Amino acid sequence: GQNIDQPTEMTATEGAIVQINCTYQTSGFNGLFWYQQHAGEAPTFLSYNVLDGLEEKGRFSSFLSRSKGYSYLLLKELQMKDSASYLCAVINSNYQLIWGAGTKLIIKP
Amino acid sequence: GAVVSQHPSWVICKSGTSVKIECRSLDFQATTMFWYRQFPKQSLMLMATSNEGSKATYEQGVEKDKFLINHASLTLSTLTVTSAHPEDSSFYICSATRQGLLEIQPQHFGDGTRLSIL
């Protein structure tokens, strides 16, 4: 089967750094996405990794290791508005997008 | 860029009513559109994938006669929930992607439609 694993919930403090991990086992790999979803809203695109390494976009960075089937999303200088669910999704060799269940991030003042 | 509009945002209607949801890509041509359903505190569940001008591909367990999908143009897809019942109450979200020649494009989501069947 195909599956994507992420922690169900994480808690962090405003101003701090948090790393959300994602491991995957899929039939082939054509890239990995991270999305942010606030409660009651639709997901918004954050990042796409297809090659190994770190991609930085402002306060958010995403890392990929294809050999390990592993990615993480790093959020720096956390703000209260970063409280949301973060979804990891992988495109397999059939170009199907396989979604993780999401990690609910709670930011405390 | 990559704006997807979904309408309506909220629908409340009686059991047995058919409900139509529209999904439009406003500033790009969407080669593929996707329809998802999400129950509270659960992950996204893909219902179907549609390509312009062809029949939608439904995921296992999704009734194609109940959830009618039409993708008539490169900017518009519609989902019609026929004879809706309370168990169909959910958050329905569409997304659209333009397939690049050389690279994979992300899905861009509409704002979702919250459907409540009384």
mmCIF file of C-alpha atoms in Angstrom:
data_model
loop_
_atom_site.group_PDB
_atom_site.id
_atom_site.type_symbol
_atom_site.label_atom_id
_atom_site.label_comp_id
_atom_site.label_asym_id
_atom_site.label_seq_id
_atom_site.Cartn_x
_atom_site.Cartn_y
_atom_site.Cartn_z
ATOM 1 C CA GLY A 1 0.000 0.000 0.000
ATOM 2 C CA GLN A 2 0.853 3.627 -0.033
ATOM 3 C CA ASN A 3 0.949 5.746 3.054
ATOM 4 C CA ILE A 4 2.150 9.016 4.407
ATOM 5 C CA ASP A 5 2.874 9.507 8.090
ATOM 6 C CA GLN A 6 2.863 12.785 9.949
ATOM 7 C CA PRO A 7 2.400 13.534 13.644
ATOM 8 C CA THR A 8 -1.221 14.200 14.495
ATOM 9 C CA GLU A 9 -0.608 17.284 16.586
ATOM 10 C CA MET A 10 2.261 19.503 17.703
ATOM 11 C CA THR A 11 2.471 22.453 20.058
ATOM 12 C CA ALA A 12 4.985 25.281 19.867
ATOM 13 C CA THR A 13 5.531 28.733 21.336
ATOM 14 C CA GLU A 14 5.133 32.026 19.526
ATOM 15 C CA GLY A 15 8.499 33.220 18.212
ATOM 16 C CA ALA A 16 10.050 29.744 18.312
ATOM 17 C CA ILE A 17 10.932 27.250 15.560
ATOM 18 C CA VAL A 18 9.045 24.046 14.814
ATOM 19 C CA GLN A 19 9.803 21.142 12.474
ATOM 20 C CA ILE A 20 6.968 18.998 11.128
ATOM 21 C CA ASN A 21 8.124 15.649 9.787
ATOM 22 C CA CYS A 22 6.617 13.557 7.022
ATOM 23 C CA THR A 23 7.636 10.060 5.952
ATOM 24 C CA TYR A 24 6.213 8.339 2.930
ATOM 25 C CA GLN A 25 6.026 4.985 1.199
ATOM 26 C CA THR A 26 4.542 5.327 -2.262
ATOM 27 C CA SER A 27 4.685 3.565 -5.588
ATOM 28 C CA GLY A 28 7.229 5.837 -7.184
ATOM 29 C CA PHE A 29 7.871 9.481 -6.498
ATOM 30 C CA ASN A 30 7.349 12.617 -8.553
ATOM 31 C CA GLY A 31 7.480 15.230 -5.861
ATOM 32 C CA LEU A 32 6.218 16.231 -2.450
ATOM 33 C CA PHE A 33 3.949 19.118 -1.523
ATOM 34 C CA TRP A 34 3.257 20.909 1.725
ATOM 35 C CA TYR A 35 -0.041 22.684 2.211
ATOM 36 C CA GLN A 36 -1.406 24.792 5.048
ATOM 37 C CA GLN A 37 -5.059 24.483 6.041
ATOM 38 C CA HIS A 38 -6.701 26.752 8.596
ATOM 39 C CA ALA A 39 -9.760 25.363 10.348
ATOM 40 C CA GLY A 40 -12.827 25.586 8.148
ATOM 41 C CA GLU A 41 -10.855 26.741 5.131
ATOM 42 C CA ALA A 42 -9.398 25.115 2.044
ATOM 43 C CA PRO A 43 -5.691 24.216 1.830
ATOM 44 C CA THR A 44 -3.193 26.689 0.463
ATOM 45 C CA PHE A 45 -0.006 25.692 -1.313
ATOM 46 C CA LEU A 46 3.244 26.210 0.601
ATOM 47 C CA SER A 47 6.033 24.332 -1.159
ATOM 48 C CA TYR A 48 7.053 21.672 -3.640
ATOM 49 C CA ASN A 49 10.205 19.522 -3.455
ATOM 50 C CA VAL A 50 11.292 17.068 -6.083
ATOM 51 C CA LEU A 51 15.070 17.091 -5.568
ATOM 52 C CA ASP A 52 16.937 16.395 -2.333
ATOM 53 C CA GLY A 53 17.763 19.351 -0.198
ATOM 54 C CA LEU A 54 16.305 22.395 1.443
ATOM 55 C CA GLU A 55 13.986 24.928 -0.209
ATOM 56 C CA GLU A 56 13.575 28.183 1.682
ATOM 57 C CA LYS A 57 10.676 30.586 1.344
ATOM 58 C CA GLY A 58 10.725 33.315 3.937
ATOM 59 C CA ARG A 59 9.890 31.909 7.352
ATOM 60 C CA PHE A 60 9.046 28.506 5.891
ATOM 61 C CA SER A 61 11.529 25.925 4.591
ATOM 62 C CA SER A 62 10.952 22.426 3.278
ATOM 63 C CA PHE A 63 13.493 19.620 3.131
ATOM 64 C CA LEU A 64 13.471 16.385 1.161
ATOM 65 C CA SER A 65 15.494 13.179 1.271
ATOM 66 C CA ARG A 66 14.265 10.800 -1.388
ATOM 67 C CA SER A 67 16.519 7.937 -0.290
ATOM 68 C CA LYS A 68 14.978 8.081 3.181
ATOM 69 C CA GLY A 69 11.410 8.784 2.065
ATOM 70 C CA TYR A 70 11.430 11.770 4.370
ATOM 71 C CA SER A 71 10.558 15.421 4.354
ATOM 72 C CA TYR A 72 10.128 18.147 6.910
ATOM 73 C CA LEU A 73 8.565 21.569 7.002
ATOM 74 C CA LEU A 74 10.420 24.078 9.153
ATOM 75 C CA LEU A 75 8.590 27.126 10.441
ATOM 76 C CA LYS A 76 10.640 29.926 12.000
ATOM 77 C CA GLU A 77 9.638 32.942 14.086
ATOM 78 C CA LEU A 78 6.264 31.388 14.739
ATOM 79 C CA GLN A 79 3.242 33.653 14.771
ATOM 80 C CA MET A 80 -0.203 32.965 16.183
ATOM 81 C CA LYS A 81 -1.607 32.941 12.643
ATOM 82 C CA ASP A 82 0.562 29.888 11.900
ATOM 83 C CA SER A 83 -1.842 27.798 13.978
ATOM 84 C CA ALA A 84 -3.268 25.468 11.332
ATOM 85 C CA SER A 85 -3.023 21.960 9.954
ATOM 86 C CA TYR A 86 -0.064 21.208 7.706
ATOM 87 C CA LEU A 87 -0.620 18.606 5.032
ATOM 88 C CA CYS A 88 2.097 16.575 3.348
ATOM 89 C CA ALA A 89 1.228 15.097 -0.055
ATOM 90 C CA VAL A 90 3.254 12.982 -2.484
ATOM 91 C CA ILE A 91 2.819 12.501 -6.220
ATOM 92 C CA ASN A 92 3.479 8.876 -7.104
ATOM 93 C CA SER A 93 4.617 7.365 -10.405
ATOM 94 C CA ASN A 94 1.017 7.382 -11.702
ATOM 95 C CA TYR A 95 0.820 11.102 -10.981
ATOM 96 C CA GLN A 96 -1.723 10.485 -8.225
ATOM 97 C CA LEU A 97 -1.510 12.821 -5.266
ATOM 98 C CA ILE A 98 -1.429 10.856 -2.007
ATOM 99 C CA TRP A 99 -2.399 12.954 1.024
ATOM 100 C CA GLY A 100 -1.212 12.644 4.589
ATOM 101 C CA ALA A 101 -3.756 13.132 7.372
ATOM 102 C CA GLY A 102 -2.171 16.423 8.371
ATOM 103 C CA THR A 103 -0.446 17.761 11.473
ATOM 104 C CA LYS A 104 -2.389 20.167 13.632
ATOM 105 C CA LEU A 105 -0.004 22.849 14.879
ATOM 106 C CA ILE A 106 -1.008 24.755 17.999
ATOM 107 C CA ILE A 107 0.870 27.968 18.755
ATOM 108 C CA LYS A 108 0.861 29.217 22.334
ATOM 109 C CA PRO A 109 1.745 32.766 23.365
ATOM 110 C CA GLY B 1 -1.708 34.026 -9.998
ATOM 111 C CA ALA B 2 -3.420 30.612 -9.830
ATOM 112 C CA VAL B 3 -6.730 31.720 -8.355
ATOM 113 C CA VAL B 4 -9.550 29.217 -8.053
ATOM 114 C CA SER B 5 -13.053 30.376 -7.279
ATOM 115 C CA GLN B 6 -15.677 28.072 -5.808
ATOM 116 C CA HIS B 7 -19.327 28.929 -5.470
ATOM 117 C CA PRO B 8 -21.435 28.840 -3.373
ATOM 118 C CA SER B 9 -19.595 29.016 -0.049
ATOM 119 C CA TRP B 10 -22.525 27.763 1.994
ATOM 120 C CA VAL B 11 -25.593 25.751 1.113
ATOM 121 C CA ILE B 12 -28.377 24.758 3.462
ATOM 122 C CA CYS B 13 -31.221 22.837 1.906
ATOM 123 C CA LYS B 14 -33.830 20.177 2.462
ATOM 124 C CA SER B 15 -33.264 16.481 2.011
ATOM 125 C CA GLY B 16 -33.927 15.375 -1.560
ATOM 126 C CA THR B 17 -32.689 18.594 -3.139
ATOM 127 C CA SER B 18 -29.987 18.553 -5.798
ATOM 128 C CA VAL B 19 -27.134 20.975 -5.225
ATOM 129 C CA LYS B 20 -24.724 22.300 -7.843
ATOM 130 C CA ILE B 21 -21.263 23.575 -6.926
ATOM 131 C CA GLU B 22 -19.111 25.482 -9.392
ATOM 132 C CA CYS B 23 -15.344 25.614 -9.541
ATOM 133 C CA ARG B 24 -13.588 28.107 -11.780
ATOM 134 C CA SER B 25 -9.933 28.768 -12.477
ATOM 135 C CA LEU B 26 -9.831 32.528 -12.884
ATOM 136 C CA ASP B 27 -6.403 33.261 -14.262
ATOM 137 C CA PHE B 28 -5.193 30.008 -15.801
ATOM 138 C CA GLN B 29 -6.445 27.108 -17.879
ATOM 139 C CA ALA B 30 -6.915 24.066 -15.696
ATOM 140 C CA THR B 31 -6.133 20.843 -17.488
ATOM 141 C CA THR B 32 -7.299 18.869 -14.489
ATOM 142 C CA MET B 33 -9.716 19.600 -11.690
ATOM 143 C CA PHE B 34 -10.235 17.604 -8.520
ATOM 144 C CA TRP B 35 -13.148 17.308 -6.136
ATOM 145 C CA TYR B 36 -12.568 16.533 -2.468
ATOM 146 C CA ARG B 37 -14.765 16.011 0.542
ATOM 147 C CA GLN B 38 -13.658 16.652 4.094
ATOM 148 C CA PHE B 39 -15.502 15.755 7.259
ATOM 149 C CA PRO B 40 -14.721 17.652 10.480
ATOM 150 C CA LYS B 41 -11.259 16.956 11.858
ATOM 151 C CA GLN B 42 -10.537 14.451 9.099
ATOM 152 C CA SER B 43 -8.175 14.550 6.158
ATOM 153 C CA LEU B 44 -9.071 15.417 2.597
ATOM 154 C CA MET B 45 -10.746 12.625 0.703
ATOM 155 C CA LEU B 46 -10.452 12.689 -3.082
ATOM 156 C CA MET B 47 -13.795 12.023 -4.724
ATOM 157 C CA ALA B 48 -12.988 12.355 -8.399
ATOM 158 C CA THR B 49 -10.578 13.723 -10.969
ATOM 159 C CA SER B 50 -11.829 15.413 -14.082
ATOM 160 C CA ASN B 51 -10.110 16.430 -17.277
ATOM 161 C CA GLU B 52 -11.687 18.909 -19.633
ATOM 162 C CA GLY B 53 -13.868 17.265 -22.244
ATOM 163 C CA SER B 54 -13.720 13.755 -20.811
ATOM 164 C CA LYS B 55 -15.570 11.764 -18.181
ATOM 165 C CA ALA B 56 -14.481 12.116 -14.596
ATOM 166 C CA THR B 57 -12.565 9.355 -12.873
ATOM 167 C CA TYR B 58 -14.194 8.505 -9.563
ATOM 168 C CA GLU B 59 -12.452 7.083 -6.532
ATOM 169 C CA GLN B 60 -13.559 3.756 -5.161
ATOM 170 C CA GLY B 61 -16.704 4.035 -3.105
ATOM 171 C CA VAL B 62 -17.880 7.301 -4.653
ATOM 172 C CA GLU B 63 -21.194 6.955 -6.477
ATOM 173 C CA LYS B 64 -20.901 8.524 -9.906
ATOM 174 C CA ASP B 65 -24.678 8.741 -10.298
ATOM 175 C CA LYS B 66 -24.993 10.666 -7.069
ATOM 176 C CA PHE B 67 -22.050 13.011 -7.569
ATOM 177 C CA LEU B 68 -22.257 14.245 -11.135
ATOM 178 C CA ILE B 69 -19.186 16.011 -12.429
ATOM 179 C CA ASN B 70 -19.045 18.085 -15.578
ATOM 180 C CA HIS B 71 -15.827 19.655 -16.836
ATOM 181 C CA ALA B 72 -17.078 21.481 -19.898
ATOM 182 C CA SER B 73 -14.232 23.934 -20.331
ATOM 183 C CA LEU B 74 -10.661 24.531 -19.243
ATOM 184 C CA THR B 75 -11.852 26.987 -16.612
ATOM 185 C CA LEU B 76 -15.024 25.442 -15.222
ATOM 186 C CA SER B 77 -15.975 22.223 -13.492
ATOM 187 C CA THR B 78 -19.236 21.548 -11.672
ATOM 188 C CA LEU B 79 -20.191 19.008 -9.036
ATOM 189 C CA THR B 80 -23.884 18.225 -8.611
ATOM 190 C CA VAL B 81 -24.947 16.346 -5.515
ATOM 191 C CA THR B 82 -28.180 14.727 -6.608
ATOM 192 C CA SER B 83 -31.006 14.046 -4.168
ATOM 193 C CA ALA B 84 -28.854 15.082 -1.235
ATOM 194 C CA HIS B 85 -29.413 13.526 2.179
ATOM 195 C CA PRO B 86 -28.121 14.503 5.626
ATOM 196 C CA GLU B 87 -25.192 12.088 5.336
ATOM 197 C CA ASP B 88 -23.982 14.106 2.347
ATOM 198 C CA SER B 89 -23.442 17.111 4.602
ATOM 199 C CA SER B 90 -19.761 17.918 4.411
ATOM 200 C CA PHE B 91 -17.138 20.415 3.264
ATOM 201 C CA TYR B 92 -16.616 20.036 -0.496
ATOM 202 C CA ILE B 93 -13.443 21.496 -1.970
ATOM 203 C CA CYS B 94 -12.314 21.717 -5.561
ATOM 204 C CA SER B 95 -8.809 22.201 -6.814
ATOM 205 C CA ALA B 96 -7.309 22.851 -10.204
ATOM 206 C CA THR B 97 -3.945 22.339 -11.773
ATOM 207 C CA ARG B 98 -2.364 23.247 -15.050
ATOM 208 C CA GLN B 99 -0.064 20.558 -16.248
ATOM 209 C CA GLY B 100 3.246 21.998 -17.292
ATOM 210 C CA LEU B 101 5.150 20.427 -20.164
ATOM 211 C CA LEU B 102 8.297 19.937 -18.154
ATOM 212 C CA GLU B 103 7.295 20.196 -14.540
ATOM 213 C CA ILE B 104 4.572 19.187 -12.138
ATOM 214 C CA GLN B 105 2.282 21.960 -11.007
ATOM 215 C CA PRO B 106 0.656 22.213 -7.572
ATOM 216 C CA GLN B 107 -3.065 21.968 -7.063
ATOM 217 C CA HIS B 108 -4.680 25.273 -6.209
ATOM 218 C CA PHE B 109 -7.793 25.094 -4.096
ATOM 219 C CA GLY B 110 -11.072 26.922 -4.112
ATOM 220 C CA ASP B 111 -12.406 28.198 -0.797
ATOM 221 C CA GLY B 112 -14.705 25.211 -0.375
ATOM 222 C CA THR B 113 -18.457 24.770 -0.068
ATOM 223 C CA ARG B 114 -20.022 23.888 3.231
ATOM 224 C CA LEU B 115 -23.099 21.785 2.494
ATOM 225 C CA SER B 116 -25.712 21.170 5.171
ATOM 226 C CA ILE B 117 -28.692 18.969 4.376
ATOM 227 C CA LEU B 118 -31.584 19.213 6.783
#
